[in-house]
Short mmCIF file of C-alpha atoms and ligand atoms in Angstrom, two decimals:
data_model
loop_
_atom_site.label_atom_id
_atom_site.label_comp_id
_atom_site.label_asym_id
_atom_site.label_seq_id
_atom_site.Cartn_x
_atom_site.Cartn_y
_atom_site.Cartn_z
CA MET A 1 18.54 19.19 16.17
CA ALA A 2 21.04 17.01 14.39
CA VAL A 3 20.19 17.50 10.73
CA SER A 4 22.08 14.42 9.69
CA ASN A 5 19.56 12.25 11.62
CA LEU A 6 16.61 13.72 9.65
CA ALA A 7 15.31 12.47 6.35
CA MET A 8 14.92 16.15 5.55
CA GLY A 9 14.12 15.89 1.82
CA SER A 10 12.97 19.46 0.94
CA ALA A 11 10.53 18.10 -1.61
CA GLU A 12 8.86 15.94 1.11
CA ILE A 13 8.70 18.88 3.54
CA SER A 14 7.08 21.11 0.81
CA GLU A 15 4.62 18.29 0.12
CA ILE A 16 3.68 17.91 3.77
CA VAL A 17 3.33 21.74 4.25
CA ALA A 18 1.25 22.06 1.16
CA GLY A 19 -1.13 19.27 2.41
CA LEU A 20 -1.47 20.85 5.85
CA SER A 21 -2.10 24.27 4.23
CA ALA A 22 -5.14 23.00 2.33
CA ASP A 23 -8.69 23.79 3.56
CA GLN A 24 -8.93 20.01 4.44
CA LYS A 25 -5.64 19.48 6.21
CA GLN A 26 -4.07 16.27 4.87
CA ILE A 27 -0.89 14.17 4.95
CA SER A 28 -0.15 11.47 2.28
CA PRO A 29 -0.59 7.91 3.55
CA LYS A 30 2.97 7.14 2.31
CA TYR A 31 4.15 8.95 5.56
CA PHE A 32 2.69 6.06 7.59
CA TYR A 33 5.69 3.89 6.62
CA ASP A 34 8.82 4.47 8.61
CA GLU A 35 10.27 1.43 10.23
CA ARG A 36 7.78 1.56 13.19
CA GLY A 37 5.00 2.14 10.73
CA SER A 38 5.82 -0.88 8.64
CA GLN A 39 6.01 -3.00 11.90
CA LEU A 40 2.59 -1.69 12.89
CA PHE A 41 1.18 -2.50 9.47
CA ASP A 42 2.45 -6.07 9.89
CA GLN A 43 0.58 -6.23 13.24
CA ILE A 44 -2.51 -5.00 11.51
CA THR A 45 -2.34 -7.84 9.06
CA GLN A 46 -2.56 -10.28 11.98
CA LEU A 47 -5.65 -8.67 13.51
CA PRO A 48 -8.88 -10.83 13.57
CA GLU A 49 -10.87 -7.78 12.28
CA TYR A 50 -8.46 -7.00 9.34
CA TYR A 51 -10.03 -9.56 6.88
CA LEU A 52 -8.00 -8.23 3.90
CA THR A 53 -4.70 -10.08 4.39
CA ASN A 54 -6.00 -13.53 5.33
CA THR A 55 -8.66 -13.46 2.70
CA GLU A 56 -6.11 -12.46 -0.11
CA LEU A 57 -3.64 -15.17 1.18
CA GLY A 58 -6.44 -17.74 0.91
CA ILE A 59 -7.30 -16.63 -2.64
CA MET A 60 -3.65 -16.94 -3.57
CA ARG A 61 -3.31 -20.37 -2.06
CA ASP A 62 -6.50 -21.65 -3.63
CA ASN A 63 -5.68 -20.49 -7.10
CA ILE A 64 -1.91 -20.59 -7.24
CA ASP A 65 -1.71 -23.08 -10.16
CA GLU A 66 -3.88 -20.93 -12.32
CA MET A 67 -1.95 -17.86 -11.31
CA PHE A 68 1.28 -19.60 -12.13
CA ALA A 69 0.06 -20.53 -15.59
CA MET A 70 -0.83 -16.89 -16.34
CA VAL A 71 2.48 -15.51 -14.95
CA GLY A 72 4.48 -18.05 -17.00
CA LYS A 73 8.20 -18.92 -16.84
CA GLN A 74 11.17 -16.55 -16.69
CA ALA A 75 9.08 -13.56 -15.72
CA SER A 76 10.49 -10.72 -13.62
CA LEU A 77 8.06 -10.16 -10.72
CA ILE A 78 8.00 -6.46 -9.75
CA GLU A 79 6.13 -5.78 -6.52
CA PHE A 80 4.90 -2.28 -5.74
CA GLY A 81 4.60 -1.56 -1.94
CA SER A 82 6.13 -5.03 -1.03
CA GLY A 83 6.26 -4.50 2.77
CA SER A 84 7.13 -7.88 4.26
CA SER A 85 6.55 -9.74 1.02
CA LEU A 86 4.21 -11.98 2.80
CA LYS A 87 1.89 -12.88 -0.15
CA THR A 88 4.81 -13.06 -2.49
CA ARG A 89 6.14 -16.00 -0.71
CA ILE A 90 3.23 -18.13 -2.01
CA LEU A 91 4.10 -17.06 -5.56
CA LEU A 92 7.81 -17.73 -5.09
CA GLU A 93 7.12 -21.15 -3.70
CA HIS A 94 5.14 -22.11 -6.77
CA VAL A 95 6.43 -20.12 -9.69
CA SER A 96 9.48 -21.90 -10.90
CA GLU A 97 12.16 -20.31 -13.06
CA LEU A 98 11.61 -16.68 -12.20
CA ALA A 99 14.06 -14.24 -13.83
CA ALA A 100 14.00 -11.97 -10.85
CA TYR A 101 12.02 -10.57 -7.86
CA VAL A 102 12.07 -6.81 -7.64
CA PRO A 103 10.37 -5.56 -4.37
CA VAL A 104 9.77 -1.75 -4.39
CA ASP A 105 9.00 0.13 -1.20
CA ILE A 106 9.48 3.53 0.36
CA SER A 107 10.18 2.08 3.79
CA SER A 108 13.90 1.36 3.31
CA GLU A 109 15.06 -0.53 6.39
CA HIS A 110 12.04 -2.76 6.32
CA LEU A 111 12.41 -3.39 2.58
CA HIS A 112 16.14 -4.37 2.98
CA ALA A 113 15.35 -6.72 5.95
CA SER A 114 12.55 -8.39 4.05
CA ALA A 115 14.63 -8.75 0.87
CA GLN A 116 17.36 -10.48 2.90
CA GLN A 117 14.78 -12.96 4.36
CA ILE A 118 13.60 -13.68 0.84
CA ARG A 119 17.15 -14.35 -0.39
CA GLU A 120 17.60 -16.71 2.50
CA GLN A 121 14.37 -18.62 1.97
CA PHE A 122 14.66 -18.68 -1.82
CA PRO A 123 18.48 -18.68 -2.62
CA HIS A 124 17.79 -19.44 -6.35
CA VAL A 125 15.85 -16.20 -6.86
CA ASP A 126 17.65 -13.00 -8.03
CA VAL A 127 16.26 -10.49 -5.40
CA LEU A 128 16.76 -6.91 -6.44
CA PRO A 129 15.14 -4.45 -3.96
CA VAL A 130 14.39 -0.84 -4.93
CA VAL A 131 13.80 1.97 -2.43
CA ALA A 132 11.45 4.36 -4.29
CA ASP A 133 8.25 6.34 -4.07
CA PHE A 134 6.36 4.36 -6.73
CA THR A 135 4.21 7.38 -7.61
CA GLN A 136 7.30 9.00 -9.25
CA ALA A 137 9.30 7.60 -12.12
CA PHE A 138 12.09 5.20 -10.89
CA ALA A 139 14.59 3.03 -12.66
CA LEU A 140 14.25 -0.73 -12.69
CA PRO A 141 17.37 -2.83 -12.01
CA LYS A 142 18.56 -5.20 -14.75
CA PRO A 143 18.28 -8.85 -13.74
CA THR A 144 21.15 -11.14 -14.62
CA VAL A 145 18.78 -13.41 -16.60
CA MET A 146 16.86 -11.56 -19.30
CA PRO A 147 13.14 -11.74 -18.34
CA VAL A 148 10.60 -13.03 -20.89
CA ARG A 149 8.02 -10.63 -19.46
CA ASN A 150 7.46 -8.29 -16.52
CA ILE A 151 4.65 -8.96 -14.09
CA ILE A 152 3.70 -6.14 -11.84
CA TYR A 153 2.42 -7.51 -8.51
CA PHE A 154 0.38 -5.07 -6.37
CA PRO A 155 -1.30 -6.91 -3.61
CA GLY A 156 -3.02 -5.74 -0.40
CA SER A 157 -5.53 -3.39 -2.18
CA THR A 158 -2.86 -0.60 -1.86
CA ILE A 159 -4.48 0.83 -5.07
CA GLY A 160 -7.42 1.72 -2.83
CA ASN A 161 -5.32 4.28 -1.03
CA PHE A 162 -5.38 6.42 -4.17
CA GLU A 163 -8.25 8.56 -5.43
CA HIS A 164 -9.64 7.74 -8.85
CA ASP A 165 -7.44 9.96 -11.05
CA MET A 166 -4.27 9.15 -9.14
CA ALA A 167 -5.13 5.41 -9.20
CA VAL A 168 -5.59 5.57 -12.96
CA ASP A 169 -2.26 7.33 -13.36
CA LEU A 170 -0.62 4.68 -11.17
CA LEU A 171 -2.12 1.86 -13.16
CA ARG A 172 -0.77 3.52 -16.36
CA VAL A 173 2.73 3.83 -14.86
CA MET A 174 2.49 0.15 -13.94
CA TYR A 175 1.68 -1.06 -17.44
CA GLN A 176 4.33 1.15 -18.90
CA GLU A 177 6.78 -0.48 -16.43
CA ALA A 178 5.36 -3.87 -17.32
CA GLY A 179 6.23 -3.21 -21.01
CA LYS A 180 5.41 -5.35 -24.03
CA GLY A 181 3.76 -8.59 -23.08
CA GLY A 182 3.60 -7.58 -19.44
CA ALA A 183 0.73 -7.93 -17.02
CA LEU A 184 -0.46 -6.90 -13.61
CA LEU A 185 -1.50 -9.14 -10.66
CA ILE A 186 -3.40 -6.87 -8.24
CA GLY A 187 -5.30 -7.21 -5.01
CA VAL A 188 -8.61 -5.33 -4.93
CA ASP A 189 -10.76 -5.04 -1.85
CA LEU A 190 -14.54 -5.22 -2.51
CA GLN A 191 -17.62 -3.31 -1.20
CA LYS A 192 -19.39 -5.18 1.57
CA ASP A 193 -21.30 -4.70 4.77
CA ALA A 194 -20.22 -1.48 6.42
CA ASP A 195 -19.82 -3.07 9.89
CA ILE A 196 -17.16 -5.54 8.52
CA ILE A 197 -15.23 -2.71 6.92
CA GLU A 198 -15.51 -0.27 9.83
CA SER A 199 -14.26 -2.98 12.37
CA ALA A 200 -11.19 -3.64 10.16
CA TYR A 201 -10.11 -0.06 10.67
CA ASN A 202 -11.20 0.27 14.33
CA ASP A 203 -9.72 -2.86 15.82
CA SER A 204 -10.32 -3.67 19.49
CA ALA A 205 -6.56 -3.88 20.22
CA GLY A 206 -6.07 -0.32 19.01
CA VAL A 207 -3.26 -1.20 16.60
CA THR A 208 -4.78 0.76 13.78
CA ALA A 209 -5.06 3.85 16.05
CA GLU A 210 -1.35 3.46 16.87
CA PHE A 211 -0.45 3.08 13.17
CA ASN A 212 -2.43 6.30 12.33
CA LEU A 213 -0.86 8.31 15.21
CA ASN A 214 2.65 7.02 14.28
CA MET A 215 2.44 9.20 11.24
CA LEU A 216 2.78 12.32 13.41
CA GLN A 217 5.65 10.66 15.34
CA HIS A 218 7.37 9.90 11.93
CA LEU A 219 7.01 13.53 10.95
CA ASN A 220 8.43 14.64 14.35
CA ARG A 221 11.36 12.21 14.05
CA ASP A 222 12.28 12.72 10.39
CA TYR A 223 10.78 15.94 9.08
CA GLY A 224 11.32 18.55 11.84
CA ALA A 225 7.68 18.64 13.02
CA ASN A 226 6.57 19.05 16.66
CA PHE A 227 3.11 17.49 16.94
CA ASP A 228 1.82 16.82 20.48
CA VAL A 229 0.77 13.34 19.53
CA ASP A 230 -1.30 12.77 22.73
CA GLU A 231 -3.53 15.66 21.66
CA PHE A 232 -4.77 13.78 18.50
CA ALA A 233 -7.21 10.93 18.23
CA HIS A 234 -7.66 8.21 15.55
CA SER A 235 -10.88 8.14 13.59
CA ALA A 236 -11.96 5.76 10.83
CA ASN A 237 -15.44 5.82 9.11
CA TYR A 238 -16.84 4.12 6.01
CA ASP A 239 -18.48 6.39 3.63
CA GLU A 240 -20.81 4.00 1.87
CA ASP A 241 -21.83 6.45 -0.90
CA LYS A 242 -18.24 7.01 -1.90
CA GLY A 243 -17.20 3.38 -1.12
CA ARG A 244 -14.23 4.42 0.97
CA VAL A 245 -12.96 4.35 4.47
CA VAL A 246 -11.73 7.84 5.64
CA LEU A 247 -8.88 7.72 8.21
CA GLU A 248 -8.29 10.89 10.12
CA LEU A 249 -6.40 12.33 13.08
CA VAL A 250 -8.78 14.53 15.04
CA SER A 251 -7.31 17.43 17.17
CA GLN A 252 -8.40 17.08 20.83
CA ALA A 253 -7.79 20.80 21.56
CA ASP A 254 -7.27 24.19 19.94
CA GLN A 255 -3.48 23.97 19.37
CA SER A 256 -0.60 24.90 17.22
CA PHE A 257 2.14 22.87 15.65
CA ALA A 258 4.93 23.40 13.15
CA VAL A 259 6.67 21.48 10.38
CA GLY A 260 10.07 22.92 9.87
CA ASP A 261 9.69 26.75 9.85
CA THR A 262 5.99 26.69 8.99
CA ALA A 263 3.42 27.06 11.85
CA PHE A 264 -0.16 25.81 11.76
CA ASP A 265 -3.23 26.26 13.98
CA ILE A 266 -5.81 23.44 14.38
CA ALA A 267 -9.15 23.70 16.14
CA ASP A 268 -10.60 21.33 18.68
CA GLY A 269 -12.40 18.70 16.60
CA GLU A 270 -10.68 19.62 13.35
CA ALA A 271 -9.33 16.58 11.37
CA ILE A 272 -6.21 15.90 9.44
CA LEU A 273 -7.12 13.42 6.59
CA THR A 274 -4.39 10.68 6.54
CA GLU A 275 -5.83 8.00 4.24
CA TYR A 276 -8.62 6.90 1.97
CA SER A 277 -9.11 3.14 1.53
CA HIS A 278 -11.45 2.64 -1.47
CA LYS A 279 -13.51 -0.48 -1.69
CA TYR A 280 -14.64 -1.41 -5.30
CA THR A 281 -17.38 -3.21 -7.08
CA LEU A 282 -16.02 -5.56 -9.86
CA ASP A 283 -17.60 -3.33 -12.55
CA GLY A 284 -16.19 -0.13 -10.92
CA PHE A 285 -12.67 -1.51 -10.81
CA ALA A 286 -12.90 -2.80 -14.30
CA SER A 287 -14.12 0.60 -15.58
CA MET A 288 -11.18 2.34 -13.68
CA ALA A 289 -8.75 -0.17 -15.27
CA SER A 290 -10.11 0.41 -18.69
CA THR A 291 -9.64 4.16 -18.34
CA ALA A 292 -5.98 3.26 -17.66
CA GLY A 293 -5.90 1.20 -20.83
CA LEU A 294 -6.01 -2.14 -19.06
CA SER A 295 -8.39 -5.07 -19.45
CA VAL A 296 -9.41 -7.47 -16.69
CA GLU A 297 -8.50 -10.98 -17.92
CA LYS A 298 -9.32 -12.99 -14.79
CA VAL A 299 -10.83 -12.41 -11.26
CA TRP A 300 -10.32 -14.77 -8.36
CA MET A 301 -12.38 -14.26 -5.22
CA ASP A 302 -13.02 -15.99 -1.81
CA ALA A 303 -16.38 -17.75 -1.31
CA LYS A 304 -17.84 -14.71 0.57
CA GLN A 305 -16.59 -12.29 -2.14
CA LEU A 306 -14.86 -10.08 0.45
CA PHE A 307 -11.74 -9.61 -1.65
CA SER A 308 -10.43 -10.18 -5.21
CA VAL A 309 -7.13 -10.82 -6.94
CA GLN A 310 -7.24 -9.72 -10.59
CA PHE A 311 -4.96 -10.29 -13.63
CA LEU A 312 -4.85 -7.36 -15.99
CA THR A 313 -3.32 -6.98 -19.45
CA ARG A 314 -3.23 -4.15 -21.96
CA LEU A 315 -6.51 -3.40 -23.71
N1 LIG B 1 2.05 -5.49 -0.14
C1 LIG B 1 2.00 -5.74 1.29
C2 LIG B 1 2.11 -4.37 2.08
C3 LIG B 1 0.99 -3.46 1.91
S1 LIG B 1 1.15 -1.96 2.98
C4 LIG B 1 0.72 -6.44 1.63
O1 LIG B 1 -0.13 -6.68 0.78
O2 LIG B 1 0.51 -6.83 2.80
C5 LIG B 1 1.60 -0.80 1.80
C6 LIG B 1 3.02 -0.89 1.42
O3 LIG B 1 3.26 0.06 0.42
C7 LIG B 1 3.94 -0.47 2.66
O4 LIG B 1 5.02 -1.38 2.74
C8 LIG B 1 4.49 0.91 2.23
O5 LIG B 1 5.75 1.24 2.84
C9 LIG B 1 4.38 0.90 0.75
N2 LIG B 1 4.10 2.25 0.16
C10 LIG B 1 3.04 3.04 0.46
N3 LIG B 1 3.12 4.12 -0.36
C11 LIG B 1 4.21 3.97 -1.14
C12 LIG B 1 4.80 4.77 -2.14
N4 LIG B 1 4.19 5.91 -2.49
N5 LIG B 1 5.92 4.32 -2.76
C13 LIG B 1 6.49 3.12 -2.32
N6 LIG B 1 6.00 2.33 -1.45
C14 LIG B 1 4.85 2.76 -0.74
C1 LIG B 2 -1.92 -0.57 2.73
N1 LIG B 2 -3.42 -0.31 2.64
C2 LIG B 2 -4.08 -1.07 1.63
C3 LIG B 2 -3.95 -0.48 4.06
C4 LIG B 2 -5.53 -0.32 3.90
O1 LIG B 2 -6.26 -1.18 4.37
O2 LIG B 2 -5.98 0.64 3.20
C5 LIG B 2 -3.50 0.48 5.02
C6 LIG B 2 -4.18 0.52 6.32
N2 LIG B 2 -4.75 1.53 6.89
C7 LIG B 2 -5.29 1.24 8.03
N3 LIG B 2 -5.19 -0.09 8.20
C8 LIG B 2 -4.52 -0.64 7.13
#
């Protein structure tokens, strides 16, 4: 095996091994996103069943003037989990005199390609991409123009991929990064009819299944694992009581696999948890935000109240 081809961070391997050693085997959803995973996520956003992206884009377009007024001039826009920066383009088209745009993402090739496209489309914007795991401390680049305030932009309801305590910690990190006078603009998916939610994660074209299974391919390619990917199946169910989708990879046989030097057995029908996607009530999200020291200043929603975009400031 050519070690130089592997993104063999020992911290990452320890984290993966620890997750697979737990009673409920699990792998963090951040391992969805290698280059292929980011491409598959982009395909998910185009699916008719995946209401989240189109609904959020509609909310942005319908309320952009009000959002612009709240963001203000000479802000630095720092986006957590920027992906293809699709929604950001609406902000960049309307928010004049931005000090900088700082897209932060773990998926490095995809981030750099998207940042380059943004530079070409918006040559007047200072685009400063940062490859980082946003759950760990990371340094923010210094824009050429001194920003008046930092706006943390966190669209897509990526906050929903974190359990309550982790989500609170992440919101705290964000408001610390935002600093004095800063604010958060965040996309938050809402609780609704279970059928609508389950279809979004079990699309008829099978893209979400491929996205889920690609996590094992990513671990095989970059972290010295040897999963037999054909022996796992995608599963996504909405737990209405907990208000969250549970994404799993279910073993189709009694089998063994290894990650680096550590071997694991998995039984036929046993699942590896790969993602939660929490859906919120407005009150539930406001209460979580207030635990993190944040207050909801404004909520924008679509007419069917499927999704929300919220503006948060320090309590
Ligand atoms: N903001 C985009 C993309 C959402 S997909 C949208 O709304 O459509 C989630 C994005 O977060 C992916 O691009 C993924 O690479 C990134 N991501 C997930 N976990 C991350 C982590 N821990 N640190 C940094 N980026 C992360
Ligand atoms: C990035 N995140 C908000 C997506 C979601 O809907 O939870 C990831 C995803 N998982 C399956 N489909 C999309």
